[in-house]
Tab-separated table of C-alpha atoms in Angstrom:
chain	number	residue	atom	x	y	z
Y	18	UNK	CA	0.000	0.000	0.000
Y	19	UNK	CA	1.389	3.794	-0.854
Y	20	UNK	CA	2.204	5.716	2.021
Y	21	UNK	CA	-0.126	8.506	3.550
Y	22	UNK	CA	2.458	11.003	2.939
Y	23	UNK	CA	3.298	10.239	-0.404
Y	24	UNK	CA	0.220	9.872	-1.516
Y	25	UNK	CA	-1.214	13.448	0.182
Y	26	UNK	CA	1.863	14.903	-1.554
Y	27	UNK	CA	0.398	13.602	-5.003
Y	28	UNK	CA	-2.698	14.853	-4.450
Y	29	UNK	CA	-1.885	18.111	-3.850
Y	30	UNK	CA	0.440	18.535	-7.130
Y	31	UNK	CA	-3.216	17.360	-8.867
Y	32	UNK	CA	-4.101	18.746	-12.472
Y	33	UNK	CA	-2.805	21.522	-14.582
Y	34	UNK	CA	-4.159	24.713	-12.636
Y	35	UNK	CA	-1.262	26.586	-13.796
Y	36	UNK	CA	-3.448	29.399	-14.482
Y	37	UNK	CA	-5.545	29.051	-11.159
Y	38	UNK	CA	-3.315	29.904	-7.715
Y	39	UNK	CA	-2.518	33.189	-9.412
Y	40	UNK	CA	-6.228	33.925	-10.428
Y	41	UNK	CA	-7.251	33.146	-6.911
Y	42	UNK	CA	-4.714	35.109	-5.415
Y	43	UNK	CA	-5.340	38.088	-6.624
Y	44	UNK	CA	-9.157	37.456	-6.254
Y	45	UNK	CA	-8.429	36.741	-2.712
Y	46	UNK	CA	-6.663	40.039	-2.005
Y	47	UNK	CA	-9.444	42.061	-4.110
Y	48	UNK	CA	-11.746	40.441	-1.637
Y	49	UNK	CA	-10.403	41.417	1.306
Y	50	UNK	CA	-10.199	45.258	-0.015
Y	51	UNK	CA	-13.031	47.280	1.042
Y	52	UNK	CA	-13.782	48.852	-1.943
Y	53	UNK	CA	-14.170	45.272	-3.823
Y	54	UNK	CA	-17.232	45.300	-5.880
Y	55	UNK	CA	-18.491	42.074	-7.696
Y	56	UNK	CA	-18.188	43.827	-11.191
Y	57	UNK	CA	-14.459	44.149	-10.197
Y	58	UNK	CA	-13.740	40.678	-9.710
Y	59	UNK	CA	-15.885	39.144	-12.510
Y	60	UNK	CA	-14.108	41.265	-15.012
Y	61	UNK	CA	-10.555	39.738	-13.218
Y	62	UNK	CA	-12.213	36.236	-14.030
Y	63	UNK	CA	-13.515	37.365	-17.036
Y	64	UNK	CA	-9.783	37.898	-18.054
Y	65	UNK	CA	-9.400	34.578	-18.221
Y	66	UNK	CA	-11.164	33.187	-21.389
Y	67	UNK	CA	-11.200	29.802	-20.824
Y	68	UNK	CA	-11.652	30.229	-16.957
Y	69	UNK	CA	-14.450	32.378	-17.666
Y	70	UNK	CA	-16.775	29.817	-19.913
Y	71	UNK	CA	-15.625	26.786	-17.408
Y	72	UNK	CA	-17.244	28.885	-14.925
Y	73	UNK	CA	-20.480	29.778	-16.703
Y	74	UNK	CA	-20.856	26.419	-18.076
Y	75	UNK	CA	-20.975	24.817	-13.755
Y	76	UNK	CA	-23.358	27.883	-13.286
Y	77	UNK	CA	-25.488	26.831	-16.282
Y	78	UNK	CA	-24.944	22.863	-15.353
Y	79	UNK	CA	-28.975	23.057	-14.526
Y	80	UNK	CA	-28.682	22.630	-10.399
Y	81	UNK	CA	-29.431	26.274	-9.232
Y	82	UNK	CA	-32.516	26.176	-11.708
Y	83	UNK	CA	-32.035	29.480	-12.924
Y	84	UNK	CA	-34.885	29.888	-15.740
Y	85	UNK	CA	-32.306	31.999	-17.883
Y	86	UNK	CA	-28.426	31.354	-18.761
Y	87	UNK	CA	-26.265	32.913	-16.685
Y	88	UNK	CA	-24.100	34.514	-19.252
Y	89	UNK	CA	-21.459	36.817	-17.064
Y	90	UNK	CA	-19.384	36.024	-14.332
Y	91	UNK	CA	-20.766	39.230	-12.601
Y	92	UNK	CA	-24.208	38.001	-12.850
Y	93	UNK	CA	-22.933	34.610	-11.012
Y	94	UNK	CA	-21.075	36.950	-8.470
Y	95	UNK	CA	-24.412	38.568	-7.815
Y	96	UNK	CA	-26.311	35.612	-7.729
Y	97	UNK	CA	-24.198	33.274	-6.256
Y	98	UNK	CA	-21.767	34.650	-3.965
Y	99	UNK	CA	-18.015	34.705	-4.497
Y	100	UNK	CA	-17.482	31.460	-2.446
Y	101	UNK	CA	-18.971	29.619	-4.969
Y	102	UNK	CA	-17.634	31.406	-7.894
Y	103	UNK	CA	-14.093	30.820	-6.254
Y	104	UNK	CA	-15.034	27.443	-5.925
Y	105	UNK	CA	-16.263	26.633	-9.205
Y	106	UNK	CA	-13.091	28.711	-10.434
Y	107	UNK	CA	-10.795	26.227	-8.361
Y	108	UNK	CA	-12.495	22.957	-9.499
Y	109	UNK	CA	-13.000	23.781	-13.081
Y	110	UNK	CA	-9.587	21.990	-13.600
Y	111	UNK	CA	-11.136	19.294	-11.907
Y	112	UNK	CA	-13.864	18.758	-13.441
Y	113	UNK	CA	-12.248	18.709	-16.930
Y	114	UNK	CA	-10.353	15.694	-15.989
Y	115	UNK	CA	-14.091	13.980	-15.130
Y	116	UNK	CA	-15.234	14.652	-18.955
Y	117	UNK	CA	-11.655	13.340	-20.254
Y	118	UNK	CA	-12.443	9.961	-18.338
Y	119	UNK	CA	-16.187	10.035	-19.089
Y	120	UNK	CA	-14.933	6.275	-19.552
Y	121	UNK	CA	-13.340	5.128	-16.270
Y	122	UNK	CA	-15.532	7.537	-14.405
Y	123	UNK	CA	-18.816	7.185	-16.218
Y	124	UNK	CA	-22.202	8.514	-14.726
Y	125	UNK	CA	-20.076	10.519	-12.123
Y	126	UNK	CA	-21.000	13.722	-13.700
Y	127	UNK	CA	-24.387	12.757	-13.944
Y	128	UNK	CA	-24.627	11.885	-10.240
Y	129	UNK	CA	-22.930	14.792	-8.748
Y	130	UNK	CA	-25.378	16.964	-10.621
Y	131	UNK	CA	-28.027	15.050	-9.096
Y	132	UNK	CA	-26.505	15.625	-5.636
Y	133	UNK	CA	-25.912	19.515	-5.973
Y	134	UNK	CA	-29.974	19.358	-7.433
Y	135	UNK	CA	-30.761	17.156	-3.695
Y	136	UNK	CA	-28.534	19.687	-1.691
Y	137	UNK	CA	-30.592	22.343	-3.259
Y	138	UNK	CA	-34.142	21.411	-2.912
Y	139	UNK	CA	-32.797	20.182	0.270
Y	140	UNK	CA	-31.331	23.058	1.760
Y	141	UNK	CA	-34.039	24.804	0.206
Y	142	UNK	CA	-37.064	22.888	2.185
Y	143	UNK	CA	-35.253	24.085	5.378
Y	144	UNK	CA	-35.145	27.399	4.712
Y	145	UNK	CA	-31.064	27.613	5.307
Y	146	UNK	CA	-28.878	30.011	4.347
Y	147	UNK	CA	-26.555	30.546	1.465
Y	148	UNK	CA	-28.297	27.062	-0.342
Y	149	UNK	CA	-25.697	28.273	-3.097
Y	150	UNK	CA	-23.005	27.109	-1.087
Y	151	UNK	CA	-24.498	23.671	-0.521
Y	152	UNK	CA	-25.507	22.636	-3.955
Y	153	UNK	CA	-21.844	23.632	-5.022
Y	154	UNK	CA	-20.866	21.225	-1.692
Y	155	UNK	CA	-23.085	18.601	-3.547
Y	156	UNK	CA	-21.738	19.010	-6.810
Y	157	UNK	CA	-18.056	18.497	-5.577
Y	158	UNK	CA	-18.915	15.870	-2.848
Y	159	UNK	CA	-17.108	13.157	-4.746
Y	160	UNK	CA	-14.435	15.146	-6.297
Y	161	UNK	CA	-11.973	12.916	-4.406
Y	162	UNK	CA	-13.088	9.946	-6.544
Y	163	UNK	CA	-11.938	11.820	-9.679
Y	164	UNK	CA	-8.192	12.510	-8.000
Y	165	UNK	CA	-8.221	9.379	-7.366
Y	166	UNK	CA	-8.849	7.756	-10.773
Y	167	UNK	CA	-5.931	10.676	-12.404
Y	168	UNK	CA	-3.707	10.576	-9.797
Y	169	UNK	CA	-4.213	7.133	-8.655
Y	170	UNK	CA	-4.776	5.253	-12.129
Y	171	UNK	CA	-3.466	1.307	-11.103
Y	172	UNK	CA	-4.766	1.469	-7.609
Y	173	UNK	CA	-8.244	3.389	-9.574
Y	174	UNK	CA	-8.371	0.033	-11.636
Y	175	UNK	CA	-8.149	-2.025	-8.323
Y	176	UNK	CA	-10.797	-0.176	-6.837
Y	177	UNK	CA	-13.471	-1.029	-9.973
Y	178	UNK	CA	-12.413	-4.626	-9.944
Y	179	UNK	CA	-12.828	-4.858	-6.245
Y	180	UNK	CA	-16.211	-3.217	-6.564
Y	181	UNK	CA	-17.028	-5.336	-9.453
Y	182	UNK	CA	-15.770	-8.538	-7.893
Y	183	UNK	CA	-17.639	-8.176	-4.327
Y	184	UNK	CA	-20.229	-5.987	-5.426
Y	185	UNK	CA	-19.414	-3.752	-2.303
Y	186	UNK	CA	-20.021	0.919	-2.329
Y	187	UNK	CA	-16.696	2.262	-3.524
Y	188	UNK	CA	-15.432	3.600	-0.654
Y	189	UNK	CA	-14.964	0.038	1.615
Y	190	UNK	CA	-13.026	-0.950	-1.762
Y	191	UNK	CA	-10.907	2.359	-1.628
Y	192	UNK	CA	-10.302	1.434	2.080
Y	193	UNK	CA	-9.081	-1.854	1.258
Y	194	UNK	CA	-7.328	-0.663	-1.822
Y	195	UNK	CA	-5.214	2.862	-0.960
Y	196	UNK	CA	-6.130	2.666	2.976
Y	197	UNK	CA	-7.732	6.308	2.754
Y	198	UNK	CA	-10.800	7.361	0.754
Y	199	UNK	CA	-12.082	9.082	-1.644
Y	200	UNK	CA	-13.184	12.037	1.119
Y	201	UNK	CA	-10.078	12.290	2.674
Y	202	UNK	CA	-7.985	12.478	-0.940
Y	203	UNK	CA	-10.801	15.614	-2.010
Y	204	UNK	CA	-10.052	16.923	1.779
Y	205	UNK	CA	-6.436	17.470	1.103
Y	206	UNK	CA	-7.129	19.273	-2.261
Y	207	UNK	CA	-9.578	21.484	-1.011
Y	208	UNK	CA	-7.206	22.224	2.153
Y	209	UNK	CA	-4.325	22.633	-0.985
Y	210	UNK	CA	-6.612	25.242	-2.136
Y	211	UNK	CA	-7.600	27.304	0.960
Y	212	UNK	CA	-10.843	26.546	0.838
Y	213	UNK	CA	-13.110	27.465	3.896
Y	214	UNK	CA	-14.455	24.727	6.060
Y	215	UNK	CA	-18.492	25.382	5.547
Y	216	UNK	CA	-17.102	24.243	2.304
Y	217	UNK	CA	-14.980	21.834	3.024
Y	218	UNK	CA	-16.376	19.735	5.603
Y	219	UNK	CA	-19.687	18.611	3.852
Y	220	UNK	CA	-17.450	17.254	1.182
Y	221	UNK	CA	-14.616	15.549	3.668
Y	222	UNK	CA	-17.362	14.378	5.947
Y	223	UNK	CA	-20.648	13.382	3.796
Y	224	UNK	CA	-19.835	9.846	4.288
Y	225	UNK	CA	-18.824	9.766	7.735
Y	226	UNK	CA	-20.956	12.036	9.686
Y	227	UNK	CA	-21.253	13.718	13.135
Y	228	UNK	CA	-23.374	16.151	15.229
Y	229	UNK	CA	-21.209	17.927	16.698
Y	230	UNK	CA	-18.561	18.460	14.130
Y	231	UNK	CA	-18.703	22.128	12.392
Y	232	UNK	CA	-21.327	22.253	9.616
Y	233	UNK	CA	-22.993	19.479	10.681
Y	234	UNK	CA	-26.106	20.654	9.169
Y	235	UNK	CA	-24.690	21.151	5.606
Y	236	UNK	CA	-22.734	17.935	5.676
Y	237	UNK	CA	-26.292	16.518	6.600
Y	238	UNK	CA	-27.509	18.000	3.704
Y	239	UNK	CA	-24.717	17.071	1.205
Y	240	UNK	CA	-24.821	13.220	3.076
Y	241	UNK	CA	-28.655	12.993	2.294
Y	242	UNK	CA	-28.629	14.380	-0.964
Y	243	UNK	CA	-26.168	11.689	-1.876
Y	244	UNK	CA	-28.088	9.093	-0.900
Y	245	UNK	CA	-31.432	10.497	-2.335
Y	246	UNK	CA	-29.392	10.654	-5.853
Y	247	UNK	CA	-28.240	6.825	-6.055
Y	248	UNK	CA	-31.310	5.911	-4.631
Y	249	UNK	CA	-33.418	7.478	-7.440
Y	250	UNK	CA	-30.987	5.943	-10.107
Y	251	UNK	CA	-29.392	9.499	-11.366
Y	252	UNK	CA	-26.316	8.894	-13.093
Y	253	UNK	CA	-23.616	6.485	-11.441
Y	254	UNK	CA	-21.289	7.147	-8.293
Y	255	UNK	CA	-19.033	3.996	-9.074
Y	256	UNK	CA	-21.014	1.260	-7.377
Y	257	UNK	CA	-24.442	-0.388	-7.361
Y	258	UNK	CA	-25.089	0.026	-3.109
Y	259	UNK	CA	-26.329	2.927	-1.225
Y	260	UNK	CA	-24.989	3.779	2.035
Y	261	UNK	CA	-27.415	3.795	4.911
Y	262	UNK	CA	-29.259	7.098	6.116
Y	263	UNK	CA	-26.812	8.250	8.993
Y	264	UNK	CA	-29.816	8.673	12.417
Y	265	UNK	CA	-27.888	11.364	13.342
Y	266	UNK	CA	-28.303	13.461	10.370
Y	267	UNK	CA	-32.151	12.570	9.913
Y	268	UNK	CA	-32.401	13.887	12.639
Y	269	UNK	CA	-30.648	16.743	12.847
Y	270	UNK	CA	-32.578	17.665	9.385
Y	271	UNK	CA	-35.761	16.947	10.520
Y	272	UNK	CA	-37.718	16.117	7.507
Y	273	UNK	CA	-41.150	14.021	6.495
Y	274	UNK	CA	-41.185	11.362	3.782
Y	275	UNK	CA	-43.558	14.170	2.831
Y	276	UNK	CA	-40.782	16.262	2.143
Y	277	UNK	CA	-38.253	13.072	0.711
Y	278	UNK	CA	-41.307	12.634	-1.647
Y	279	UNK	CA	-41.200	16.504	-2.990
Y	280	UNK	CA	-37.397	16.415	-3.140
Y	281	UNK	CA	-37.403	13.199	-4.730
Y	282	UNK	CA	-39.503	14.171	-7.426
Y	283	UNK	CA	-37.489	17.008	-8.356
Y	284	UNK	CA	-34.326	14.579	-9.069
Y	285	UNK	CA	-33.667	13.661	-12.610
Y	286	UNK	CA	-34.883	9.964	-12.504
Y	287	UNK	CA	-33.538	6.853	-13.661
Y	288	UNK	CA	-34.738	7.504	-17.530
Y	289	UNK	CA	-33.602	4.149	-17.895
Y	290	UNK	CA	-30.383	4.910	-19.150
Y	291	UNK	CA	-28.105	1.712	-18.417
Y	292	UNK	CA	-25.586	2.165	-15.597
Y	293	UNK	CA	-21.835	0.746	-16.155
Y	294	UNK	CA	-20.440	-1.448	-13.591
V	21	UNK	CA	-30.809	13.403	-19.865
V	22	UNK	CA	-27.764	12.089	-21.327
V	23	UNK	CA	-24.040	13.398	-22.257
V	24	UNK	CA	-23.520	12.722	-25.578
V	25	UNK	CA	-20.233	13.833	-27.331
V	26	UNK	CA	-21.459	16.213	-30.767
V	27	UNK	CA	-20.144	13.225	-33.342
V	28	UNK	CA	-22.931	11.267	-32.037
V	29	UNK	CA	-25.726	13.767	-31.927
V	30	UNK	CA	-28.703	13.495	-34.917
V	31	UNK	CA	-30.948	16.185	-36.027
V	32	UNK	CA	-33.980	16.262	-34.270
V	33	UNK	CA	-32.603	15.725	-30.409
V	34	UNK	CA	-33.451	18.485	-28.241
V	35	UNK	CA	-30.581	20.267	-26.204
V	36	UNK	CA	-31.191	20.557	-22.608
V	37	UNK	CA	-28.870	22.644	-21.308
V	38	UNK	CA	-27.083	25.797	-22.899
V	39	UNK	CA	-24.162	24.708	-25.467
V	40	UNK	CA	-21.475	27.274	-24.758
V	41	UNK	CA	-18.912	28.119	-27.429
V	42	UNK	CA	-14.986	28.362	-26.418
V	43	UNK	CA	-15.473	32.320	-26.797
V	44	UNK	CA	-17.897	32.713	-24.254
V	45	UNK	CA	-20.845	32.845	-25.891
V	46	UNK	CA	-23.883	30.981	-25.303
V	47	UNK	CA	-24.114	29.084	-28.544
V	48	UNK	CA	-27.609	27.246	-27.850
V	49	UNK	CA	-30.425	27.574	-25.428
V	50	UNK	CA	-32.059	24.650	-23.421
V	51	UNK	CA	-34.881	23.236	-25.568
V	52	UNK	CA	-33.067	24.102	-28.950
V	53	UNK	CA	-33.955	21.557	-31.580
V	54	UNK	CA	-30.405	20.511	-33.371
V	55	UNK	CA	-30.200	20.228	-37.056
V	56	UNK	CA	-27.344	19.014	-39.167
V	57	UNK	CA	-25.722	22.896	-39.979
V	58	UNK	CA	-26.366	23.471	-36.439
V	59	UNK	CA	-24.042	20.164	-35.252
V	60	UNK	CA	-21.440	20.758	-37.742
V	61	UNK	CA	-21.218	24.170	-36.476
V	62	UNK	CA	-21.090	22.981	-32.878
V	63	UNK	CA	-18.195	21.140	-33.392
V	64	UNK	CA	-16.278	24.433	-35.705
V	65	UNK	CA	-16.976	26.419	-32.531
V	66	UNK	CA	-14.945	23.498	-30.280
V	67	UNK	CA	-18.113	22.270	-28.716
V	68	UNK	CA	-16.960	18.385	-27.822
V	69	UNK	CA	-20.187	17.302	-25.804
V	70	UNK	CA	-24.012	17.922	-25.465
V	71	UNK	CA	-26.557	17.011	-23.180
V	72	UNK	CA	-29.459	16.091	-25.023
V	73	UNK	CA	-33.295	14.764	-24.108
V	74	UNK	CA	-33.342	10.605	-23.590
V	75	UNK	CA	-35.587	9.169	-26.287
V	76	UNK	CA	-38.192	7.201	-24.841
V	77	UNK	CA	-36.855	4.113	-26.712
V	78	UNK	CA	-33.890	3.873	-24.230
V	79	UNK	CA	-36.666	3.653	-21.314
V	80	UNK	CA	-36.204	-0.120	-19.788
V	81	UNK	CA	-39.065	-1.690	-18.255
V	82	UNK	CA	-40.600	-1.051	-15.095
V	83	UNK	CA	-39.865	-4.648	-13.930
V	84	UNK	CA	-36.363	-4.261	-14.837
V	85	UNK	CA	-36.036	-0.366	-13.008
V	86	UNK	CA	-37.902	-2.035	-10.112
V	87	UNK	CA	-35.110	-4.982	-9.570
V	88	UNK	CA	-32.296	-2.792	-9.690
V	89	UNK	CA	-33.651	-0.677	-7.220
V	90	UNK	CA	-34.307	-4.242	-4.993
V	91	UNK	CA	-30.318	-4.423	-5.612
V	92	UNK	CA	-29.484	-1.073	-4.794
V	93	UNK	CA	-30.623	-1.265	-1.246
V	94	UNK	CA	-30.012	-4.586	-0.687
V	95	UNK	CA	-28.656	-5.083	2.963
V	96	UNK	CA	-30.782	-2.428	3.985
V	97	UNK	CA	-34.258	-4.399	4.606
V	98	UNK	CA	-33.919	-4.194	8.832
V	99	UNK	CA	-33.191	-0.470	7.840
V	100	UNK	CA	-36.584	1.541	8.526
V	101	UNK	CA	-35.562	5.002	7.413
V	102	UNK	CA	-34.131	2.934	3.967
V	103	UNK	CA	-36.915	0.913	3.951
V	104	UNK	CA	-39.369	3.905	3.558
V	105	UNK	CA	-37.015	5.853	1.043
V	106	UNK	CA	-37.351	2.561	-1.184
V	107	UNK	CA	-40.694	2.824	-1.126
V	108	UNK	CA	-41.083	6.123	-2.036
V	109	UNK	CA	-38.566	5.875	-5.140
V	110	UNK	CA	-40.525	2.285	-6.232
V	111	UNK	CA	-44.154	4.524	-6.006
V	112	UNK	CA	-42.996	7.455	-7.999
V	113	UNK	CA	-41.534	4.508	-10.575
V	114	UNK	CA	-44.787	3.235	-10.942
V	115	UNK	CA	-45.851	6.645	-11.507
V	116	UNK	CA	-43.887	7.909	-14.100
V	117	UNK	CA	-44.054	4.463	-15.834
V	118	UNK	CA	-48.037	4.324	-15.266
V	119	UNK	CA	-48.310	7.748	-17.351
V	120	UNK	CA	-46.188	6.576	-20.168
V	121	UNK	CA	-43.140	9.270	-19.259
């Protein structure tokens, strides 16, 4: 098995974001100036061509259900904050990599949209805050699988054949296989990238969750929201199992099967496209 | 909906969401019809991949979409919380099935 180390080093050298520390940089010190306005740090992003339509493709991926495009980076500051923008900015890279291994990694797109939609209609039954924040949570949830399968490749293939083979969820195989998983490799990344912890921790801890750790009630969320997306079939998150409903974070969210049912019906179903094991 | 890259799209499948070009500009809106100028195009502008409506055809049985979901959350029948998200998944199955979407 790779060492912890090593392998944490790897990660954090992950994808060609050549272009991104220095973006974000500069974005970060234009935030912290007082006289930042939103128009001032689209048109930095803007700057950035490709950057720029990475970003406003994520905005226009169909989970905030916007009924127009979003067709500026200063309308997405407006609308959605500059966490998110910052951290759709950071994980465009990322996300390239899943459509260049649409094979190895098929359906994961597909599911993670369904999870940001969950987190959304989610955190939007509950009336919490900042629900932009959440559905971008949902949307990156598995982003660790993704490192995993660039960075990772032989030990990637070991995973699908051990998942194949026992027919287990992808993260006891990833357990078996590297000794970590797939939340803490997308921890270290988003640590790499300074990311703040109401972001980070629904991601790191959707799989693994507890009351009293910070954000509990958005790592709820994000934890739920995965679940509701395999269990309605939408897209494929490397595995044919669900992981159980954590009691803790039913309860903490406090919904009806009243409110499952609503939610449920807003997912993308299983159209009956075939999923790949 | 399903990712398709634009070598494989046909005129007549409906875009679902907005096809953005590598300039920036929003190329196609959600519920554009494609036609073959408009795919040829596509693919001048750099577009590599769509996401288009599923055609019905693809749609597997309700018997079949009913099993996997059995499979799915197997290990979870002493589960009550699972056991009550199954059924609500299986109902709205039936549902969509029963009204032919």
């Amino acid at each position: 098995m790779l060492d912890k180390t090593q392998m944490r080093a790897r990660v954090e050298q992950t994808v060609n974001i050549a272009t991104i520390p220095q973006i974000v940089s500069k974005l970060r010190t234009m935030f912290e100036a007082p006289s930042m306005s939103a128009i001032a740090v689209g048109e930095e992003i803007a700057k950035d061509q490709v950057l720029a339509v990475k970003v406003l493709k994520l905005v226009n991926s169909g989970f905030y259900g916007f009924r127009t495009p979003i067709t500026t980076i200063t309308q997405a500051m407006v609308l959605l904050g500059f966490d998110v923008v910052k951290t759709l900015v950071l994980s465009a890279s990322v996300l390239d990599i899943l459509e260049l291994m649409n094979q190895s990694l098929a359906g994961l797109w597909e599911h993670s949209l369904g999870t940001a939609k969950a987190a959304s209609a989610i955190a939007g039954r509950l009336n919490m805050a900042n629900p932009e924040e959440i559905a971008v949570a949902g949307l990156l949830h598995d982003l660790g699988k993704v490192i995993i399968a660039q960075r990772f490749p032989q030990e990637h293939a070991q995973i699908r054949e051990t998942v194949t083979r026992r027919n287990c969820l992808q993260i006891d195989a990833e357990r078996e296989v590297l000794g970590v998983t797939h939340l803490d490799v997308g921890m270290w990344l988003l640590k790499k990238w300074s990311l703040p912890p109401k972001l980070v921790y629904p991601i790191a801890f959707h799989n693994n969750f507890h009351p009293s750790r910070d954000f509990a009630d958005r790592t709820a969320v994000v934890h739920l929201a995965d679940i509701l997306a395999r269990a309605k079939g939408v897209g494929y998150a490397g595995d044919n199992r669900i992981p159980a409903i954590d009691f803790g974070a039913w309860h903490l969210l406090h919904l009806s099967f009243d409110d499952i049912e609503d939610i449920c019906l807003q997912l993308e179903g299983d159209t009956g496209s075939r999923m790949i094991a | 909906m399903k990712r398709i890259g634009v070598h494989e799209a046909q005129p007549g499948q409906v875009v679902v969401q907005a096809v953005f070009g590598s300039a920036g500009l929003a190329l196609l809106r959600p519920g554009s019809v494609l036609t073959a100028d408009m795919i040829s195009r596509l693919s001048n502008y750099g577009v590599a991949t769509l996401s288009i409506e599923d055609d019905g055809a693809e749609v597997r049985p309700i018997e079949e979409r009913l099993r996997d979901l059995d499979a799915r959350f197997a290990g979870h029948e002493q589960d009550t919380l699972m056991r009550r998200l199954k059924e609500v998944i299986a109902a709205q199955m039936r549902e969509g099935a029963g009204s032919g979407a």
